[in-house]
Short mmCIF file of C-alpha atoms in Angstrom, two decimals:
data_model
loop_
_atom_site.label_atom_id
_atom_site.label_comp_id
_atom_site.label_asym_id
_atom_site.label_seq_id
_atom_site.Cartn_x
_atom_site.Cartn_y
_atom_site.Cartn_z
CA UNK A 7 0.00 0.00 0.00
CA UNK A 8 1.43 3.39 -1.45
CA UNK A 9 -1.05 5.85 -0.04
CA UNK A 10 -2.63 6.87 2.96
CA UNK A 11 -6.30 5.71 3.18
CA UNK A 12 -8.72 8.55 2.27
CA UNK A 13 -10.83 8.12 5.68
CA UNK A 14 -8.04 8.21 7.86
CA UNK A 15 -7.83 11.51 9.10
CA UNK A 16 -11.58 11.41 9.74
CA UNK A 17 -11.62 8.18 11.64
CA UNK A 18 -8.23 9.17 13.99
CA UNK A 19 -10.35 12.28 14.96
CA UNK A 20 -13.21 10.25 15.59
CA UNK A 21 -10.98 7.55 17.71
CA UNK A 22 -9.38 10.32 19.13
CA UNK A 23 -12.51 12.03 20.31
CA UNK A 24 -13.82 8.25 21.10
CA UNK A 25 -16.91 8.84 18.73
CA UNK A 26 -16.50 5.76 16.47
CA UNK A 27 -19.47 5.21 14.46
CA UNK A 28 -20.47 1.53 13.47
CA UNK A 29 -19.46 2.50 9.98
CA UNK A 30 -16.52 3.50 11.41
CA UNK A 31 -15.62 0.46 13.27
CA UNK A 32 -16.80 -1.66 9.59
CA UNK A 33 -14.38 0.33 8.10
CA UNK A 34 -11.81 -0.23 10.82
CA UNK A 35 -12.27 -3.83 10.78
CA UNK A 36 -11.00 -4.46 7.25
CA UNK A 37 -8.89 -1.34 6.27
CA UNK A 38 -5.18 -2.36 7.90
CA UNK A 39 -4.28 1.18 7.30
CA UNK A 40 -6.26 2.97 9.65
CA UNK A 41 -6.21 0.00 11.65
CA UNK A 42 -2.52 0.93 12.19
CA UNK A 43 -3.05 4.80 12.22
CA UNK A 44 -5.37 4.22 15.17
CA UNK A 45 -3.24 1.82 17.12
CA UNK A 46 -0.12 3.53 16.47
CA UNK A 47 -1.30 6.80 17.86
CA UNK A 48 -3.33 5.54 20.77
CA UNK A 49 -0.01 4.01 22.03
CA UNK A 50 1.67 7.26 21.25
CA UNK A 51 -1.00 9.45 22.73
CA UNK A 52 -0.64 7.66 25.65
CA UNK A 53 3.00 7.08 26.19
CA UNK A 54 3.24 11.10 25.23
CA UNK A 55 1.10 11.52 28.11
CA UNK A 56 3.28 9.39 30.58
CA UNK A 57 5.97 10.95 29.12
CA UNK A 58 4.76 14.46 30.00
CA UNK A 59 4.37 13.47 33.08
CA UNK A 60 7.36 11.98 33.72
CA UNK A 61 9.32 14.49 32.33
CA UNK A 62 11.91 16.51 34.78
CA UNK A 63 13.02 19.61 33.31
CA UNK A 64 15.06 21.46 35.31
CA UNK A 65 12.74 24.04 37.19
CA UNK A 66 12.67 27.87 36.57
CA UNK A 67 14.79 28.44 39.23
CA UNK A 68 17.38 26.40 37.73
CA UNK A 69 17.33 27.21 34.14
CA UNK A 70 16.55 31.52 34.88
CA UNK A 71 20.65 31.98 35.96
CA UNK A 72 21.73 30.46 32.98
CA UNK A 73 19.22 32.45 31.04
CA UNK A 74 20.57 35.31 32.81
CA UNK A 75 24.24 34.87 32.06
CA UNK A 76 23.59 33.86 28.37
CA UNK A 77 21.70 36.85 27.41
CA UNK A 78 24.12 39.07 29.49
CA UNK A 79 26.72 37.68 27.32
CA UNK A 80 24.46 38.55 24.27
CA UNK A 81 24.15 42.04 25.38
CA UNK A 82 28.26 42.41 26.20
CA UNK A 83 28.32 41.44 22.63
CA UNK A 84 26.13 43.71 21.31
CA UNK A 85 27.68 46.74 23.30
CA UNK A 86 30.67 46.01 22.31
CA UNK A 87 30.51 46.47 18.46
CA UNK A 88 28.00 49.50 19.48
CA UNK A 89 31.27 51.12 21.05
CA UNK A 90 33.21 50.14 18.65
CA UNK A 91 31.00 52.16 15.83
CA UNK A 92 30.98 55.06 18.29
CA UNK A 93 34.53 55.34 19.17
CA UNK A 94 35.86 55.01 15.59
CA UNK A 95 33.40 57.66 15.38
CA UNK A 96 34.25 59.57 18.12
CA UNK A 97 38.02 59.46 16.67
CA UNK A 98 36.78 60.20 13.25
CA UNK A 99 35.59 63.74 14.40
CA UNK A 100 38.29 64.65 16.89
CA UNK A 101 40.85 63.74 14.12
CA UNK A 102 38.65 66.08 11.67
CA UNK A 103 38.38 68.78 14.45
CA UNK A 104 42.60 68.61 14.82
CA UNK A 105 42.99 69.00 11.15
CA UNK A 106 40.32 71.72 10.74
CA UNK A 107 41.92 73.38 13.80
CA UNK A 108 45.56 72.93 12.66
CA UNK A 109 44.64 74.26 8.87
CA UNK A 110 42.94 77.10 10.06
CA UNK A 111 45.95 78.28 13.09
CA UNK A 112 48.65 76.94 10.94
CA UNK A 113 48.23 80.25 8.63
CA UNK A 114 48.13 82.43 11.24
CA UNK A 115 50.61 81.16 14.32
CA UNK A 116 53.05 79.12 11.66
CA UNK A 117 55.58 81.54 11.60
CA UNK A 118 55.38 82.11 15.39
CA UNK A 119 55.54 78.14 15.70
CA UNK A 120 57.72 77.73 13.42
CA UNK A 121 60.07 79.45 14.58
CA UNK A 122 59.75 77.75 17.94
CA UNK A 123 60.36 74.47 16.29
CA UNK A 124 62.87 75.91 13.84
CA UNK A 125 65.69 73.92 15.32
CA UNK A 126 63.68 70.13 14.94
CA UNK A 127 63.66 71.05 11.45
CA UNK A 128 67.19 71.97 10.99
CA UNK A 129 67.51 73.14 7.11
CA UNK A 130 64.20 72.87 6.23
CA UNK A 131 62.28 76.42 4.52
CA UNK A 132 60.09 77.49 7.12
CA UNK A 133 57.59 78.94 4.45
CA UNK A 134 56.89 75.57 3.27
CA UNK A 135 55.03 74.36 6.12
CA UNK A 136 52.29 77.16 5.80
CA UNK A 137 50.97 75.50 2.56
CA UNK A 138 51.89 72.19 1.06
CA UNK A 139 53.23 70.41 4.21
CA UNK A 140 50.39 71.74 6.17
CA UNK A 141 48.24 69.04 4.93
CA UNK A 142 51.04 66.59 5.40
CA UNK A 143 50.86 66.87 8.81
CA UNK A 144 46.87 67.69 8.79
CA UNK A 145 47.00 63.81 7.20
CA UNK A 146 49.98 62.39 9.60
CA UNK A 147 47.20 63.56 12.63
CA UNK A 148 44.57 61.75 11.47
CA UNK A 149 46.04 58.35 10.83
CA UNK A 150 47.70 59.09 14.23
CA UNK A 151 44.25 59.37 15.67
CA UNK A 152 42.70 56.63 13.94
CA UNK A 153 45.43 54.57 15.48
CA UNK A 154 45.01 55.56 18.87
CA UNK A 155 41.38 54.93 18.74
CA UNK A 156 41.86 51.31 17.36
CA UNK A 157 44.90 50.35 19.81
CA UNK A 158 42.23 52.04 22.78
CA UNK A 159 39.03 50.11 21.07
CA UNK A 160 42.12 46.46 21.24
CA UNK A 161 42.59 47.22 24.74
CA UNK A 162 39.40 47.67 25.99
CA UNK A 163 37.82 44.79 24.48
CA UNK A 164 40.63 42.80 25.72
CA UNK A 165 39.92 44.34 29.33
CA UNK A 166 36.21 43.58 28.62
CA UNK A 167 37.21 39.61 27.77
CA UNK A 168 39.36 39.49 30.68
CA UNK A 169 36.84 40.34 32.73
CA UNK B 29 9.27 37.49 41.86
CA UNK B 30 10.68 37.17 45.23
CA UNK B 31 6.65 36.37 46.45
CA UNK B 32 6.61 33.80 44.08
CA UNK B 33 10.14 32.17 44.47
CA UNK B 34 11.40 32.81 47.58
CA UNK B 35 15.29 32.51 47.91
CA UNK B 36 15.79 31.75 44.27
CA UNK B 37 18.70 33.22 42.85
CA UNK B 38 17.76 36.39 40.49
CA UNK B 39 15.87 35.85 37.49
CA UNK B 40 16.86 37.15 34.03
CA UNK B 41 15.15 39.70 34.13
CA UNK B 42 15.45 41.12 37.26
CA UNK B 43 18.41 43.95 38.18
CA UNK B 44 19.59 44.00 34.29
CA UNK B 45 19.81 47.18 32.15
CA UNK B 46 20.59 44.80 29.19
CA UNK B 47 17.49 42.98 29.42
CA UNK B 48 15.15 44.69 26.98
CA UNK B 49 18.15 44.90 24.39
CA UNK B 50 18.43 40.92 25.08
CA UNK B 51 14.99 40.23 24.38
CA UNK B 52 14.23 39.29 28.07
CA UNK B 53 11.06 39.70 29.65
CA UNK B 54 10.98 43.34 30.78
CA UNK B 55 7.90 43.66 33.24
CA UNK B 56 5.72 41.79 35.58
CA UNK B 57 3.71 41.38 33.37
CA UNK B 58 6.13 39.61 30.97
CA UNK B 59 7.81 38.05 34.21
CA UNK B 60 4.40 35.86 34.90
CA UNK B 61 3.90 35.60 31.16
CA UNK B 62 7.11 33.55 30.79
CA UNK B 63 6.61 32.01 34.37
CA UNK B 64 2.98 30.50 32.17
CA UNK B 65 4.90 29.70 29.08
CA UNK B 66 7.56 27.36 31.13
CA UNK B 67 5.17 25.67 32.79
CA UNK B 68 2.90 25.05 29.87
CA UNK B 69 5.92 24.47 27.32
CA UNK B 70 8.77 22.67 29.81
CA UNK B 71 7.25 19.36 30.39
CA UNK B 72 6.44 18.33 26.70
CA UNK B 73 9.31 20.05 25.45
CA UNK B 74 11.50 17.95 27.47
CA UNK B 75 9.70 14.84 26.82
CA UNK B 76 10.02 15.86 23.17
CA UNK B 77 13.68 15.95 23.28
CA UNK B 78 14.39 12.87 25.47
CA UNK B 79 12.28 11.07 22.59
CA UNK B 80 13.93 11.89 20.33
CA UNK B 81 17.74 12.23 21.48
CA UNK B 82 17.19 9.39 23.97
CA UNK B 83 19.44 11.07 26.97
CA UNK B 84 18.52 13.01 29.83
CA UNK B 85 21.72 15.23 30.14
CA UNK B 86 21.18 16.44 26.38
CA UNK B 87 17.43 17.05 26.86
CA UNK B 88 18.61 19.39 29.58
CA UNK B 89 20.82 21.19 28.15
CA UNK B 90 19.00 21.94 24.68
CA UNK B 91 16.10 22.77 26.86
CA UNK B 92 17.81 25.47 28.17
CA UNK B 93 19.57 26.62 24.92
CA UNK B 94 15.83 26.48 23.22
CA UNK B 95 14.52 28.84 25.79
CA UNK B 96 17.89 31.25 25.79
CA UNK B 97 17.65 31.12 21.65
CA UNK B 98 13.71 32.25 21.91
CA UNK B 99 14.81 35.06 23.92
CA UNK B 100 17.33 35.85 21.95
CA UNK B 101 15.85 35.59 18.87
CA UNK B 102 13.57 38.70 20.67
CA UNK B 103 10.65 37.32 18.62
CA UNK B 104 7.29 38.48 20.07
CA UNK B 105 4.92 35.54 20.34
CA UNK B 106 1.17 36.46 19.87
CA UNK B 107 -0.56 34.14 22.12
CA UNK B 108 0.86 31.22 23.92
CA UNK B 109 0.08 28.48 21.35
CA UNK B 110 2.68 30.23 18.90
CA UNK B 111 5.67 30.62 21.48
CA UNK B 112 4.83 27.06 22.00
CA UNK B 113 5.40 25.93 18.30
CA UNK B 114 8.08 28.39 18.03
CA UNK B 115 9.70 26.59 20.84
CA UNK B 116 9.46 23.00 19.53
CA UNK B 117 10.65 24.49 16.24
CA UNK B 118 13.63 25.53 18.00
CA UNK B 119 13.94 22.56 19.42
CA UNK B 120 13.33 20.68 16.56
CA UNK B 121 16.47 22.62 15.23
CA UNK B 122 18.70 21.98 17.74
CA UNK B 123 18.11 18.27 17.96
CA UNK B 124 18.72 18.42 13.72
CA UNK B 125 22.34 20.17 14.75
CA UNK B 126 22.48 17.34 17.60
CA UNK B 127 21.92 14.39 15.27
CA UNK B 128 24.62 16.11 12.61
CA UNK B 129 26.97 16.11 15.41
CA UNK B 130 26.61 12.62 16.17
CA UNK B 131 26.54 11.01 12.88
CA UNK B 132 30.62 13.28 12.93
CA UNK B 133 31.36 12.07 16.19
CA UNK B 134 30.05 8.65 15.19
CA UNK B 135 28.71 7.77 18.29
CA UNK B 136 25.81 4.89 18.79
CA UNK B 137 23.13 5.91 19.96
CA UNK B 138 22.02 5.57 23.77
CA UNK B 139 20.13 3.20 24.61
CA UNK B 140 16.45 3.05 26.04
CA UNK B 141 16.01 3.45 29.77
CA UNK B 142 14.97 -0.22 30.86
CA UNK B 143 12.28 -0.40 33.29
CA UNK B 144 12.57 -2.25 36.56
CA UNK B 145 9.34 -4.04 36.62
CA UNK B 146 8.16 -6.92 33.47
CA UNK B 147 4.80 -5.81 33.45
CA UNK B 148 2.08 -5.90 30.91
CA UNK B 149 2.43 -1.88 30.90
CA UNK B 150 5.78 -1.35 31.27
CA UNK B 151 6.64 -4.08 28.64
CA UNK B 152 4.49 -2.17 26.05
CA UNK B 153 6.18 1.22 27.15
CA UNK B 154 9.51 -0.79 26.39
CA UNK B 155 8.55 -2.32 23.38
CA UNK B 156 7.37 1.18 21.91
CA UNK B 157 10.72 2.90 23.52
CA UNK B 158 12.71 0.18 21.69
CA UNK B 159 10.56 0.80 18.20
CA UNK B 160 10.64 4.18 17.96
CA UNK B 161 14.79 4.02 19.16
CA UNK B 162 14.66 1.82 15.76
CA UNK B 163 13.15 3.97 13.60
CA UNK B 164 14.74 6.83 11.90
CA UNK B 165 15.57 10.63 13.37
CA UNK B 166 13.08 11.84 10.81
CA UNK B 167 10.27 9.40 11.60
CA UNK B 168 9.94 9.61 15.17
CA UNK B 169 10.18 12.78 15.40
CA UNK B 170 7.32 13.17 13.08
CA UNK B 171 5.69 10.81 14.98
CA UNK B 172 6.17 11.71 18.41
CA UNK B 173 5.16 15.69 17.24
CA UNK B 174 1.92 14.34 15.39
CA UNK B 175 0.71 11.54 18.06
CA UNK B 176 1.91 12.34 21.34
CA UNK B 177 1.83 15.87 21.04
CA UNK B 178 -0.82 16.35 18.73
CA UNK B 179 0.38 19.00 16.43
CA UNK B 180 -1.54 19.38 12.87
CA UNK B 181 0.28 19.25 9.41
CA UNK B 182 0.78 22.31 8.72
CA UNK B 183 2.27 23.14 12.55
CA UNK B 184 4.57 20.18 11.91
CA UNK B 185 5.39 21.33 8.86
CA UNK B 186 6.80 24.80 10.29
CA UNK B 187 8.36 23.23 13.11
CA UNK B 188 10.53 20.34 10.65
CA UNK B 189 10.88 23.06 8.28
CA UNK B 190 9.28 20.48 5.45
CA UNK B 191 6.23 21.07 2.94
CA UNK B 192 2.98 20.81 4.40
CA UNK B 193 1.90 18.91 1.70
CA UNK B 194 4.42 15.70 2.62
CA UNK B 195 3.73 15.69 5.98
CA UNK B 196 0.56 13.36 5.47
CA UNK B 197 2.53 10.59 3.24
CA UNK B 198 5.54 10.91 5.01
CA UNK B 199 3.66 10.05 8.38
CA UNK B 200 2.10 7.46 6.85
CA UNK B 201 5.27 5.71 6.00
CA UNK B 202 6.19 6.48 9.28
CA UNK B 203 3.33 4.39 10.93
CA UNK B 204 3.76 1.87 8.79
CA UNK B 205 7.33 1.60 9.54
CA UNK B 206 7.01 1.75 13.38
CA UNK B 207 3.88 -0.98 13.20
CA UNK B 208 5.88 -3.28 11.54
CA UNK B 209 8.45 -2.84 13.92
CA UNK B 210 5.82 -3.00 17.07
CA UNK B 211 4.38 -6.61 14.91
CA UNK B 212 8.06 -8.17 15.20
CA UNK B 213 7.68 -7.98 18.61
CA UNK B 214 3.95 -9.17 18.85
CA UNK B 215 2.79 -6.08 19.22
CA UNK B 216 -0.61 -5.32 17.23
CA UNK B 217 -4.34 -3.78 17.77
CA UNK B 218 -5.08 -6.33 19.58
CA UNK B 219 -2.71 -5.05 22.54
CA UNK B 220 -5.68 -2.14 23.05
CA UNK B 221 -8.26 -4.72 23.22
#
């Protein structure tokens, strides 16, 4: 037999519901099918109802700590690459404020620092420094900064898995 | 909480900033809510799993990894009846990764509990414990979700992750399989006589 018997769903309902009609029960009698369908899941009904019973999950008490300290974990997680988006941010915008700040003094207090630093820079033209090599060092900041944020973000996330 | 469990250690959701983010019940409401669900969902979920994986220790801890997954999956349940399929269809997935990892490992199975007493009942309950240990992964779980749990097509379906439409053959084979098996050891109808 390749196929379910078309009555079977009925009659399982009807078994299961203990309303067998005597047409039913005719049917029942010579159709090896359902006669199976119905035997197979009263012994299943049942022994899914001992098993219930039987069963011993651990109890709430048990399982709610371990709930606790996987979703905590979850969360850590989660923070973490939250930071992470906000300090490279962070970073991003103090670097940007350093090289805004640094093109717009450079102009005006070069000279003055120049001068200060003349002897670090030995030979070099002083005028230079006001206008290509300005964005030298405007660039040399930022990667600087990006740096430092990234070596921070690496040791505070391995603080964070220490801990 | 305290009222209701007195000297239990804290719950998940109680003292923890993180616990909204983590999908955790956030009120009293919610508290009693999932307090409802686990007693409702722990029993036959664990009697699912120890059907089908056949050992305590791994029923209990992929009971607890279905329950931490549904919270972390942060999916709100409508009513009660779909947290509880959503839980056996986590389940059902975890005992799928289970069965992968055995068939790597290569380990045998573990064997049936055997009962202490040869009686008439507890003979049967062996004889069917034996059976379904016989028949595939597939097929008793199929079985034990449509019989002893009573779930319809279509909620098996969602919870195997297989067409709704094969459910009905594919249980079909499944009783016939687990019959024959229940006839070679003289089980039959007769046995409900």
């Amino acid at each position: 037999m390749n196929d379910p018997c078309s009555m079977q769903e009925r009659i399982l309902l009807a078994s299961r519901d203990g309303n067998l009609s005597a047409a039913d029960r005719e049917h029942l009698a010579t159709c090896a099918d359902c006669t199976d369908a119905v035997f197979v899941d009263t012994l299943l009904r049942e022994e899914g109802k001992q098993a219930r019973f039987e069963a011993a999950p651990a109890p709430l008490e048990t399982v709610a700590p371990v709930l606790w300290q996987g979703l905590s974990e979850v969360s850590a997680r989660r923070a973490r690459v939250l930071t992470l988006i906000l300090r490279l941010s962070g970073a991003g915008l103090s670097t940007l404020g350093i090289v805004v700040a640094g093109l717009w003094a450079l102009p005006r207090y070069g000279a003055a620092a120049l001068a200060w630093l003349q002897p670090a820079f030995g030979a070099l033209d002083p005028t230079l420094l006001l206008t290509r090599q300005e964005s030298v060092w405007g660039l040399v900041a930022a990667v600087a900064g990006l740096g430092l944020a990234m070596l921070t973000h690496g040791l505070w996330a391995s603080w964070a898995e220490a801990d | 909480v305290s009222t209701v469990l007195t000297g239990s250690p804290p719950l998940p959701w109680i003292a923890t900033a993180d616990r909204a983010a983590a999908g955790a019940p956030h009120s009293s409401h919610d508290e009693a809510a999932f307090q409802r669900l686990y007693a409702a969902t722990s029993r036959p979920l664990w009697a699912y799993l120890m059907r089908s994986l056949r050992n305590a220790a791994e029923a209990d801890e992929l009971l607890q990894e279905t329950y931490f997954r549904y919270f972390r999956s942060g999916k709100r349940t409508e009513t009660e009846e779909h947290a509880r399929n959503y839980l056996f269809r986590i389940a059902a997935n975890l005992i799928r990764d289970e069965f992968r990892r055995r068939r790597v490992r290569t380990q045998t199975p573990a064997p049936p509990e055997e009962p202490s007493e040869p009686e008439r009942a507890v003979r049967l309950r062996r004889d069917l414990g034996e059976a379904l240990a016989e028949t595939g992964d597939r097929d008793r779980q199929l079985l034990w979700l449509a019989h002893a749990e009573g779930f319809s097509h279509r909620e098996i379906a969602a919870i195997l992750g297989l067409k709704e439409a094969s459910i009905r053959l594919m249980l079909f084979r499944a009783r016939q399989r687990l019959a024959a098996r229940l006839r070679e050891r003289g089980l039959g109808p007769e046995v409900l006589q």
